[in-house]
mmCIF file of N, CA and C in Angstrom:
data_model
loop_
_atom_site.group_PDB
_atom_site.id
_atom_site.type_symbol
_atom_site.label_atom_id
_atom_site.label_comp_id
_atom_site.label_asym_id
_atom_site.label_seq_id
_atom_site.Cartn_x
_atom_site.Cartn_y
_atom_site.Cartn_z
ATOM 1 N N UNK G 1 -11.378 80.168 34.497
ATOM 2 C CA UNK G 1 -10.886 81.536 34.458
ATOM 3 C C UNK G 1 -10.779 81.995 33.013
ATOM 4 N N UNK G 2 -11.477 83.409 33.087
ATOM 5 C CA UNK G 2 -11.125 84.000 31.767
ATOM 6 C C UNK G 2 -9.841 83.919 31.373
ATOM 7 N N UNK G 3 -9.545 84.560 29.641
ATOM 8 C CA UNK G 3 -7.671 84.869 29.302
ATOM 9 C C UNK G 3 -7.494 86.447 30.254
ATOM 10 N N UNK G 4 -8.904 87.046 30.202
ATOM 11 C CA UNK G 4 -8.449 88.598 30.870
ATOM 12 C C UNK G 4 -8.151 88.483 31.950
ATOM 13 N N UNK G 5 -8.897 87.449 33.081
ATOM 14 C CA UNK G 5 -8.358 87.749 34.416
ATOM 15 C C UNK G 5 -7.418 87.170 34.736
ATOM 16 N N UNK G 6 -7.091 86.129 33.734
ATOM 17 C CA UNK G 6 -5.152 85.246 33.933
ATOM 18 C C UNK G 6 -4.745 86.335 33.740
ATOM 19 N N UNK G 7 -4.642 87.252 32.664
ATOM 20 C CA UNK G 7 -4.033 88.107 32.143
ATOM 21 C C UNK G 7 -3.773 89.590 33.442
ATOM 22 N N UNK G 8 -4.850 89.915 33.896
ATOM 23 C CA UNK G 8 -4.742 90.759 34.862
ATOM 24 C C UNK G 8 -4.038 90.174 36.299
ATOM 25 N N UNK G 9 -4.097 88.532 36.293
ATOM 26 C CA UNK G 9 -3.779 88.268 37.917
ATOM 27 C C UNK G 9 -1.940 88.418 37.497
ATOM 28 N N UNK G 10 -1.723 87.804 35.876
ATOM 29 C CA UNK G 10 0.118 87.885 36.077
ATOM 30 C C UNK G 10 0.477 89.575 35.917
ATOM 31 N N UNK G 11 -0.130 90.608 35.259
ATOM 32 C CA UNK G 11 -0.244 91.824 35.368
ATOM 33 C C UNK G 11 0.790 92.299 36.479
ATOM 34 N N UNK G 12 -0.298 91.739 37.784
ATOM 35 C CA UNK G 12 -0.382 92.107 38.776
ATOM 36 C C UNK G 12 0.942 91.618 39.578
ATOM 37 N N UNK G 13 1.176 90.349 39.218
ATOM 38 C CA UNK G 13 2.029 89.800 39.899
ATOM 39 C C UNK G 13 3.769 90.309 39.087
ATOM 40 N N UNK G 14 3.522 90.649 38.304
ATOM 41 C CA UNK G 14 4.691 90.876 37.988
ATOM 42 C C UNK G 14 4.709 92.736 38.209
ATOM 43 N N UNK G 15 3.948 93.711 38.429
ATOM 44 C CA UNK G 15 3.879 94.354 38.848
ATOM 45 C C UNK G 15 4.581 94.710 40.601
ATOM 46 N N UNK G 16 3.942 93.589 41.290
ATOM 47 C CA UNK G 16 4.282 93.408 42.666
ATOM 48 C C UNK G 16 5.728 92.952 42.662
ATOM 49 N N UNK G 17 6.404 91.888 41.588
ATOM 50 C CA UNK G 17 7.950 91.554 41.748
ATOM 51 C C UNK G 17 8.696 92.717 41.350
ATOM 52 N N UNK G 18 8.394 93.256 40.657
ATOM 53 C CA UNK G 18 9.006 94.546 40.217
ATOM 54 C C UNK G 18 8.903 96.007 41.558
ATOM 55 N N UNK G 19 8.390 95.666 42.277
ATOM 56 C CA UNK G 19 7.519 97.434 43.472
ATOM 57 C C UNK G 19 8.487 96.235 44.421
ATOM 58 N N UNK G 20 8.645 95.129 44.927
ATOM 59 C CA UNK G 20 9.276 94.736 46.127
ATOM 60 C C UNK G 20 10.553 94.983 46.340
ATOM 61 N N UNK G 21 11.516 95.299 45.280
ATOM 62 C CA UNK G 21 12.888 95.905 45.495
ATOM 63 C C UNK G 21 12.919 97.519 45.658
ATOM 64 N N UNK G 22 12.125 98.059 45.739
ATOM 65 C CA UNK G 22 11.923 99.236 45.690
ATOM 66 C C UNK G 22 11.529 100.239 46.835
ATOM 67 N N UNK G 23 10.325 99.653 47.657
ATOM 68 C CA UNK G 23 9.187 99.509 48.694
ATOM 69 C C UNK G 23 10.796 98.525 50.065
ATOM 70 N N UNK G 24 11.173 99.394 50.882
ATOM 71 C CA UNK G 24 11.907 98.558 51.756
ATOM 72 C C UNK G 24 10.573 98.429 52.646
ATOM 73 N N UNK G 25 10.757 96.833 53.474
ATOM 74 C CA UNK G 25 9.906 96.406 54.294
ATOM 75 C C UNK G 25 10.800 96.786 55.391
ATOM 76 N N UNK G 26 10.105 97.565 55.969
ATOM 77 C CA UNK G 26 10.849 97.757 58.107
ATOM 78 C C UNK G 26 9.378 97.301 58.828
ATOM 79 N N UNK G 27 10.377 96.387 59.943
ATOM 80 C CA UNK G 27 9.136 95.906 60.581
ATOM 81 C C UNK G 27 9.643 96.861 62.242
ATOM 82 N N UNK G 28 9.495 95.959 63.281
ATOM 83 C CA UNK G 28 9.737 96.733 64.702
ATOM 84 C C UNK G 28 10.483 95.869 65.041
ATOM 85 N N UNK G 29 12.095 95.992 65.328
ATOM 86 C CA UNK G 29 13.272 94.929 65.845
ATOM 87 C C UNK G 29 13.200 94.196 67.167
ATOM 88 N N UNK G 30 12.890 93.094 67.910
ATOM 89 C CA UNK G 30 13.346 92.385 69.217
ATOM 90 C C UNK G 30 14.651 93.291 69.691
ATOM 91 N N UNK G 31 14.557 93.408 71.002
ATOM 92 C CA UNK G 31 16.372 94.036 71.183
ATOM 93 C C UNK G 31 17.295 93.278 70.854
ATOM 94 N N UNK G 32 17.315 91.575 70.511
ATOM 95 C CA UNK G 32 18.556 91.132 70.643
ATOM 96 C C UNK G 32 18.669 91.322 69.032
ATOM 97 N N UNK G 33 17.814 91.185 67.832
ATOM 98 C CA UNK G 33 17.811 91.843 66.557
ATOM 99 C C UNK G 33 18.308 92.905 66.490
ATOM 100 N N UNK G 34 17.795 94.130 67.162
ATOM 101 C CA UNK G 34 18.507 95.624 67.243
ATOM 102 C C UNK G 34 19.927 95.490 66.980
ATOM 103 N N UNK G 35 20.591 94.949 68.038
ATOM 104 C CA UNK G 35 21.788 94.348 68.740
ATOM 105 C C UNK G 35 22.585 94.170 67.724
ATOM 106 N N UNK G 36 21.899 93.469 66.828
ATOM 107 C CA UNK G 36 22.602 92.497 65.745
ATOM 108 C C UNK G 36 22.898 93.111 64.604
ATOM 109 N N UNK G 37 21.925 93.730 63.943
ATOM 110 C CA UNK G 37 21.536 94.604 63.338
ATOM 111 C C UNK G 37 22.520 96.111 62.873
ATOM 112 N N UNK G 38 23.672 96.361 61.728
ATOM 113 C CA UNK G 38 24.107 97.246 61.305
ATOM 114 C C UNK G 38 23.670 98.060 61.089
ATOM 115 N N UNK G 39 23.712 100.063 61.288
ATOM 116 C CA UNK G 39 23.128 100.858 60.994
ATOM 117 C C UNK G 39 22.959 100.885 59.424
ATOM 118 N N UNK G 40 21.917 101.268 59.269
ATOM 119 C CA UNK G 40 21.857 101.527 57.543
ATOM 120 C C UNK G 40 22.545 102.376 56.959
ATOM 121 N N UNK G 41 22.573 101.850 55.931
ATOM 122 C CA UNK G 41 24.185 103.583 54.984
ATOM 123 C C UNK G 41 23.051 104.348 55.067
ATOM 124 N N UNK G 42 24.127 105.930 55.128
ATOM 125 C CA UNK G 42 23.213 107.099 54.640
ATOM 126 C C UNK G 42 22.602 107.619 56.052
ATOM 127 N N UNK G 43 22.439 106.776 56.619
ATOM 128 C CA UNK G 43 21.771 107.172 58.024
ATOM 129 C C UNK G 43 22.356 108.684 59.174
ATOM 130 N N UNK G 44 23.520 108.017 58.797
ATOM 131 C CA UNK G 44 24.287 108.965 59.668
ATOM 132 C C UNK G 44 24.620 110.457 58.937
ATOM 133 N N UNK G 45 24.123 110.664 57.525
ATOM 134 C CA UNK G 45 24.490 111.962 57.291
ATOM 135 C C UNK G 45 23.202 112.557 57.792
ATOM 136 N N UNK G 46 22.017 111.864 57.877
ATOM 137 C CA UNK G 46 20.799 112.883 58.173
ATOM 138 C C UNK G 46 20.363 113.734 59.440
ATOM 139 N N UNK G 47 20.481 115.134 58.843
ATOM 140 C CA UNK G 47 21.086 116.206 59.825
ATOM 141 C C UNK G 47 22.242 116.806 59.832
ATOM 142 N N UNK G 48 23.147 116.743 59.338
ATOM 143 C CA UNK G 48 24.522 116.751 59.444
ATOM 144 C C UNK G 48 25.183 117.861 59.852
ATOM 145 N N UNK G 49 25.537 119.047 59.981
ATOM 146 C CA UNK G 49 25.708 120.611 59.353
ATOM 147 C C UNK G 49 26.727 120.008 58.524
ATOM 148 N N UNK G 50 26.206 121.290 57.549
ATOM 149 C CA UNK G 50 27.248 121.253 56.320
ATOM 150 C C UNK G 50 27.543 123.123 56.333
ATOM 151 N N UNK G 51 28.774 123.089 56.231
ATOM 152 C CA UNK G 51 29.174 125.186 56.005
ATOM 153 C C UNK G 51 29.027 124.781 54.587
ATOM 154 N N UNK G 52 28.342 125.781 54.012
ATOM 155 C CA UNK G 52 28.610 126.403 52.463
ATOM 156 C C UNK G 52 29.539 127.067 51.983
ATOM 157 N N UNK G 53 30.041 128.012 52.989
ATOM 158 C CA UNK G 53 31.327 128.214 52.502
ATOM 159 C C UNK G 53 32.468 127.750 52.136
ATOM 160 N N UNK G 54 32.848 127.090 53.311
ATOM 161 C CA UNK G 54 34.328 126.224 53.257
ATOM 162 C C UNK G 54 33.766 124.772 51.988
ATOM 163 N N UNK G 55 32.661 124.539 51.973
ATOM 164 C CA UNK G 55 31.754 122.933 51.743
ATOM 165 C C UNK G 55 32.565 122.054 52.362
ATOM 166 N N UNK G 56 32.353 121.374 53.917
ATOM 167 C CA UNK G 56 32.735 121.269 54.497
ATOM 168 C C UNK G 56 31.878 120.316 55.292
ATOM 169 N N UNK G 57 31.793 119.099 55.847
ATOM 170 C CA UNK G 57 30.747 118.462 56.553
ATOM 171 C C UNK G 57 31.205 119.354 57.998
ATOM 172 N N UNK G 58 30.068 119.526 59.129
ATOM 173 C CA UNK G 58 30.859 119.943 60.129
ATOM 174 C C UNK G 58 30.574 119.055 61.806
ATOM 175 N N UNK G 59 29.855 117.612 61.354
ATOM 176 C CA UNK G 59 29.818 117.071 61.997
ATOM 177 C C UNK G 59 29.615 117.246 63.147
ATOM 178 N N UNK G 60 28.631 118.021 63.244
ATOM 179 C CA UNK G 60 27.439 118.985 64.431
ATOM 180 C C UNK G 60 26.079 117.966 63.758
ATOM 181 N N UNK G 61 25.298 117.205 64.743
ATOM 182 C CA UNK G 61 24.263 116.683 64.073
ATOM 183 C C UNK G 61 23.053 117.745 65.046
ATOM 184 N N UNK G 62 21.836 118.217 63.911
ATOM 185 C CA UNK G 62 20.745 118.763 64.237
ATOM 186 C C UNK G 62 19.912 117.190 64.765
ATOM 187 N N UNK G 63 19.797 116.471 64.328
ATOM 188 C CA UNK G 63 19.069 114.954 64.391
ATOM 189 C C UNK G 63 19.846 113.871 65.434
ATOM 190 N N UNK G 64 19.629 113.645 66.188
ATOM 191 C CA UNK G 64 20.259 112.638 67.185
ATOM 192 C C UNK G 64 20.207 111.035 65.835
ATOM 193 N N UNK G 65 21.221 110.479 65.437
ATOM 194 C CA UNK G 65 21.357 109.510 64.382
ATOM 195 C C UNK G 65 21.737 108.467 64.784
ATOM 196 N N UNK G 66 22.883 108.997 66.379
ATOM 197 C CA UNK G 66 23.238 107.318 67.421
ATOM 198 C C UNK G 66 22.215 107.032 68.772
ATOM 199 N N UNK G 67 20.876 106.972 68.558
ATOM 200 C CA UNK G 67 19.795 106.473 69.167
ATOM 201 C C UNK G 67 19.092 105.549 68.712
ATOM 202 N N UNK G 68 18.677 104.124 68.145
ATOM 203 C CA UNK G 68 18.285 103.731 67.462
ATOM 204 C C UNK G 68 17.178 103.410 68.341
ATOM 205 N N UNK G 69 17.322 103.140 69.928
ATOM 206 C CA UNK G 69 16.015 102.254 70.742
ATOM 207 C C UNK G 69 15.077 103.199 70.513
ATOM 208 N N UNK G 70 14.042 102.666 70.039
ATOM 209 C CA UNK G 70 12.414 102.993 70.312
ATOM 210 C C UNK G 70 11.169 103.053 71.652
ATOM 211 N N UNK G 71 12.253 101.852 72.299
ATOM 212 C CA UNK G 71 11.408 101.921 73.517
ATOM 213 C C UNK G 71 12.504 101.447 74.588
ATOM 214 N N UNK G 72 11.709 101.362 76.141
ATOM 215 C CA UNK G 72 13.109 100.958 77.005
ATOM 216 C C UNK G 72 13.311 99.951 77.044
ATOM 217 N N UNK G 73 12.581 99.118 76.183
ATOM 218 C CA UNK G 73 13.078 97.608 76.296
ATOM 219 C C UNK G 73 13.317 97.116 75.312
ATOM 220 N N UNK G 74 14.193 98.055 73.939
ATOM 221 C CA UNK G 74 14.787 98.050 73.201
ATOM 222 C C UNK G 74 14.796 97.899 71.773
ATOM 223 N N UNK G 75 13.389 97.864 71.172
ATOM 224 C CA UNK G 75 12.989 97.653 70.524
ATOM 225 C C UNK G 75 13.140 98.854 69.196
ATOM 226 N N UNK G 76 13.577 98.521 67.848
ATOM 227 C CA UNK G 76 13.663 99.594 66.427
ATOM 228 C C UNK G 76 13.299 99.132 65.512
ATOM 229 N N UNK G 77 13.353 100.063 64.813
ATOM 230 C CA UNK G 77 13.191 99.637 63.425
ATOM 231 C C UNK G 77 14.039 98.755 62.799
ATOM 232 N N UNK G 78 13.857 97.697 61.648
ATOM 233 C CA UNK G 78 14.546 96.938 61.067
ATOM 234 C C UNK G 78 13.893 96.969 59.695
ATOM 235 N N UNK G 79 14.920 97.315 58.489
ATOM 236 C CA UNK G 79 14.722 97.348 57.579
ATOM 237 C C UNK G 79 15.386 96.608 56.348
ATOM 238 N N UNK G 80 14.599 95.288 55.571
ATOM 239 C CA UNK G 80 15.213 94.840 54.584
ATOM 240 C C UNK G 80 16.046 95.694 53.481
ATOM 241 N N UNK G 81 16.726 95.655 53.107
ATOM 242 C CA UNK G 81 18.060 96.728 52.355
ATOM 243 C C UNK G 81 18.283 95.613 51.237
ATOM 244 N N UNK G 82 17.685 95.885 49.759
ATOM 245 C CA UNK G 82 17.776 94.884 48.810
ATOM 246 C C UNK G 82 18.904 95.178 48.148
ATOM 247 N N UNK G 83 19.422 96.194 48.615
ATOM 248 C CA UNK G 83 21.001 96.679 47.414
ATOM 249 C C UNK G 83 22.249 96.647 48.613
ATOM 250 N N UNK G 84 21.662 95.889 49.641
ATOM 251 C CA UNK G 84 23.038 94.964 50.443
ATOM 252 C C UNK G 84 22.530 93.618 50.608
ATOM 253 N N UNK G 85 22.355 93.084 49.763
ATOM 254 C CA UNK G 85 22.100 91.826 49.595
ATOM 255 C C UNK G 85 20.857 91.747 50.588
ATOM 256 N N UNK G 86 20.120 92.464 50.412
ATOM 257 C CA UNK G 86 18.567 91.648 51.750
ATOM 258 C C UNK G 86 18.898 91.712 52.926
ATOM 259 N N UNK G 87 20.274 92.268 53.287
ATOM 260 C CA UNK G 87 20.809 92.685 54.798
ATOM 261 C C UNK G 87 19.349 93.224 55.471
ATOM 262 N N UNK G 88 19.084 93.174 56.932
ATOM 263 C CA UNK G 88 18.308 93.814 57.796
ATOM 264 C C UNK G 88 18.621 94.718 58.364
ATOM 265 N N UNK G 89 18.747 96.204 58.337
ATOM 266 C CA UNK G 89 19.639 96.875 59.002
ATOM 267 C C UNK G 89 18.746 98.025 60.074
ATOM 268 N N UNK G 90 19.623 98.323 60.693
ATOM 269 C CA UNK G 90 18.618 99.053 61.778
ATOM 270 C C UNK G 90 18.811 100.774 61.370
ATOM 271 N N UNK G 91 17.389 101.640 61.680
ATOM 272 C CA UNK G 91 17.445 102.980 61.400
ATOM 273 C C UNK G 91 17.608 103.683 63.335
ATOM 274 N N UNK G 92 17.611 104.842 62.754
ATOM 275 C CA UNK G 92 17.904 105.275 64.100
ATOM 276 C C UNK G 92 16.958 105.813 64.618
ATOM 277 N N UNK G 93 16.214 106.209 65.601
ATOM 278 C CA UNK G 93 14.682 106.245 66.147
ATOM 279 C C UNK G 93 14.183 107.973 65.294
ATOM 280 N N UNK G 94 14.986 108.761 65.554
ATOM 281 C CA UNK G 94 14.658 109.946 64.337
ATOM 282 C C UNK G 94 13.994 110.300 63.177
ATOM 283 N N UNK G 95 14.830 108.630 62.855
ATOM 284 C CA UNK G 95 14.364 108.326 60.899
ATOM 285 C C UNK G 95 13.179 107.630 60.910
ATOM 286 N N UNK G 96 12.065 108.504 60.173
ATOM 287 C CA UNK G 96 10.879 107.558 60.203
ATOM 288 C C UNK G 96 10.127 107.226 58.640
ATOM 289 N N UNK G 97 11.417 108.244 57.658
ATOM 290 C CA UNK G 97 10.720 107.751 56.902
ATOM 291 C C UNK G 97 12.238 107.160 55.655
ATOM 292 N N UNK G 98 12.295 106.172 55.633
ATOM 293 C CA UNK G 98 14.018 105.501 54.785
ATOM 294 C C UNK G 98 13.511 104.600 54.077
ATOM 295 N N UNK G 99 14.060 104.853 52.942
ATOM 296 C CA UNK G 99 13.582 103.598 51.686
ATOM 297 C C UNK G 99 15.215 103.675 51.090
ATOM 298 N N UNK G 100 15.617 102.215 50.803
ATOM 299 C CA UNK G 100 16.748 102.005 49.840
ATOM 300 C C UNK G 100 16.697 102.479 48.844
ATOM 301 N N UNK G 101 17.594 103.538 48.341
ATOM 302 C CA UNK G 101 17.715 103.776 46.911
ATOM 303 C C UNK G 101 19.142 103.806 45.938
ATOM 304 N N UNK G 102 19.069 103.331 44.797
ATOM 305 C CA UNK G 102 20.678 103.326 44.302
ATOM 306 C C UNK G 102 20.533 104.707 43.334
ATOM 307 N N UNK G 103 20.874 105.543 43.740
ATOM 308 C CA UNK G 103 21.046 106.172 42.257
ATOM 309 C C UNK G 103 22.011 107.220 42.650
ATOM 310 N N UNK G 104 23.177 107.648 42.006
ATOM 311 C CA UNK G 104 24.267 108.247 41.870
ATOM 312 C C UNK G 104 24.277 109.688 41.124
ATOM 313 N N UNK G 105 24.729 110.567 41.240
ATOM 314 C CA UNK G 105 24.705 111.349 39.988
ATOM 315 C C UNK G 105 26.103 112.735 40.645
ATOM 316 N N UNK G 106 26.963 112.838 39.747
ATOM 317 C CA UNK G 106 28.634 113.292 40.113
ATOM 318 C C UNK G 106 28.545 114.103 38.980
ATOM 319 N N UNK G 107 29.067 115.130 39.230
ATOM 320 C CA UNK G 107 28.944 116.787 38.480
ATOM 321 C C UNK G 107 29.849 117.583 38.770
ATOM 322 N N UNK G 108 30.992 118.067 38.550
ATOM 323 C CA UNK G 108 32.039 118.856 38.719
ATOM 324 C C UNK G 108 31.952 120.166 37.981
ATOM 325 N N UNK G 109 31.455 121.122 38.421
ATOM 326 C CA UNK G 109 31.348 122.818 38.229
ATOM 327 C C UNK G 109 32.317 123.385 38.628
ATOM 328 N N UNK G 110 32.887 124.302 37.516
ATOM 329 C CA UNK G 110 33.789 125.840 38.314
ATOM 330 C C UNK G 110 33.181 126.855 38.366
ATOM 331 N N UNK G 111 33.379 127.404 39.198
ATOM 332 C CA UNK G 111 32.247 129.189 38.910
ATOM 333 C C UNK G 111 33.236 129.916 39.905
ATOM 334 N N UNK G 112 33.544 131.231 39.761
ATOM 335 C CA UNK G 112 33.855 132.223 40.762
ATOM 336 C C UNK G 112 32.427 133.226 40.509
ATOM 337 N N UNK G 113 32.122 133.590 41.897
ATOM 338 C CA UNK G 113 31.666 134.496 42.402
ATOM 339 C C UNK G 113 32.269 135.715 42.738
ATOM 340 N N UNK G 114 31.142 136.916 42.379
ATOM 341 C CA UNK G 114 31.575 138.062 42.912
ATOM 342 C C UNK G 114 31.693 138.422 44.571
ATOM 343 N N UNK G 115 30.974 137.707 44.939
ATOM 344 C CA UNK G 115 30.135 138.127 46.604
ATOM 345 C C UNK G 115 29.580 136.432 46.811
ATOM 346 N N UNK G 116 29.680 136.741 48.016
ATOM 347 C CA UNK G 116 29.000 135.468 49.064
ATOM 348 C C UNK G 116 27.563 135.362 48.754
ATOM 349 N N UNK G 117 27.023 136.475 48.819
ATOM 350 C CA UNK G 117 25.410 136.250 48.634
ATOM 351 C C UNK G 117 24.941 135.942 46.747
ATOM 352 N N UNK G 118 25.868 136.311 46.077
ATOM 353 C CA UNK G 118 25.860 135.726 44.745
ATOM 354 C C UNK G 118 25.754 133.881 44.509
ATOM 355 N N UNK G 119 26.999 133.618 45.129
ATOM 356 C CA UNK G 119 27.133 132.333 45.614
ATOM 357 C C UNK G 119 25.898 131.608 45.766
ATOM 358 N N UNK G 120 25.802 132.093 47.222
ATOM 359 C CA UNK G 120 24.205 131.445 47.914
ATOM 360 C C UNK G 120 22.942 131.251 47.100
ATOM 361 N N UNK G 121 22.416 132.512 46.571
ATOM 362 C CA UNK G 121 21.726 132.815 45.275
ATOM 363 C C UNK G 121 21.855 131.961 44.155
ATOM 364 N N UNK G 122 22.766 131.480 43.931
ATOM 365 C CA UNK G 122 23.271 130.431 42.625
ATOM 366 C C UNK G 122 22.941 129.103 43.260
ATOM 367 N N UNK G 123 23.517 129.009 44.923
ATOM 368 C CA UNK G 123 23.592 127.355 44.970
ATOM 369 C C UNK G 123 21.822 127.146 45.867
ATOM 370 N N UNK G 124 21.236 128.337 45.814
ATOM 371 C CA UNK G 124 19.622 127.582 46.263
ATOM 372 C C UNK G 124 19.066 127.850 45.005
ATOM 373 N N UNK G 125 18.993 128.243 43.785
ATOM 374 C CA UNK G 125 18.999 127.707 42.459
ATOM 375 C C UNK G 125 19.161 126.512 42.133
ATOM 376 N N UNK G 126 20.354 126.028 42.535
ATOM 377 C CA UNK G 126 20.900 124.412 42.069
ATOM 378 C C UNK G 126 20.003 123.709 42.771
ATOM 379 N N UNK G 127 19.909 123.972 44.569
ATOM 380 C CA UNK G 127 19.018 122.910 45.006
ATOM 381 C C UNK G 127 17.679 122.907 44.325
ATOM 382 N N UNK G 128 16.890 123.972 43.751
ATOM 383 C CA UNK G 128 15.967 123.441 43.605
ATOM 384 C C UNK G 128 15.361 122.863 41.896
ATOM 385 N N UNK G 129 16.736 123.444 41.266
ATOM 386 C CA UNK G 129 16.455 122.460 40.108
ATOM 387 C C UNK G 129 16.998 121.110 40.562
ATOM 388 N N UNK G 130 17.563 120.473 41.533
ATOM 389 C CA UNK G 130 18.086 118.888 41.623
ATOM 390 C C UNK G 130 16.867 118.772 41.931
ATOM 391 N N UNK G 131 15.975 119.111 42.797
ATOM 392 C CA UNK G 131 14.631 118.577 43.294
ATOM 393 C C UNK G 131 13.943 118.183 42.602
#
């Protein structure tokens, strides 16, 4: 072997150790796995209603989030979760597309508004600079 293609095969490989904490593996759960199997964090806000006014969760889900079976003989998703220790945790049949991610970010703003629609106007601004 060449030094370039040693050089390209550890490249590679340390490329791949680095993308595997990142990349969650979900495979398709056995029911008695399902069973076993903790919902994943985060799961349950997707869909949620939220009022803008009050900011307020209102715990009306648009997304059914407590369904996890896939089929009638019980079968889901199961997904390695590397930031709970490699836990396997189950998604809920809805969620088809969930990858572990850690990242945080906490921001405390004051603003008064003149009007409600000022408000609104300001906070779909915010969403789409967070995007």
């Amino acid at each position: 072997m060449s030094g370039t293609h040693i050089s390209l095969v550890a490249l590679l490989w340390l490329w791949g150790a680095w993308l595997s904490p990142v990349l969650s593996s979900c495979t398709t759960g056995r029911p008695a796995e399902c069973k076993a199997a903790l919902s994943a964090p985060g799961t349950n806000l997707a869909g949620e209603g939220f009022d803008v006014v009050t900011m307020e969760r209102k715990q009306a889900y648009v997304i059914d989030v407590d369904t996890w079976r896939k089929t009638a003989n019980g079968t889901c998703t199961l997904c390695v979760n590397p930031f709970m220790e490699g836990k396997t945790q189950r998604l809920p049949a809805a969620v088809v597309d969930w990858r572990p991610s850690q990242k945080c970010n906490m921001r405390l703003a004051s603003m008064v508004y003149d009007s409600s629609e000022a408000f609104v106007s300001s906070s779909q601004t915010e969403v789409l600079l967070l995007n």
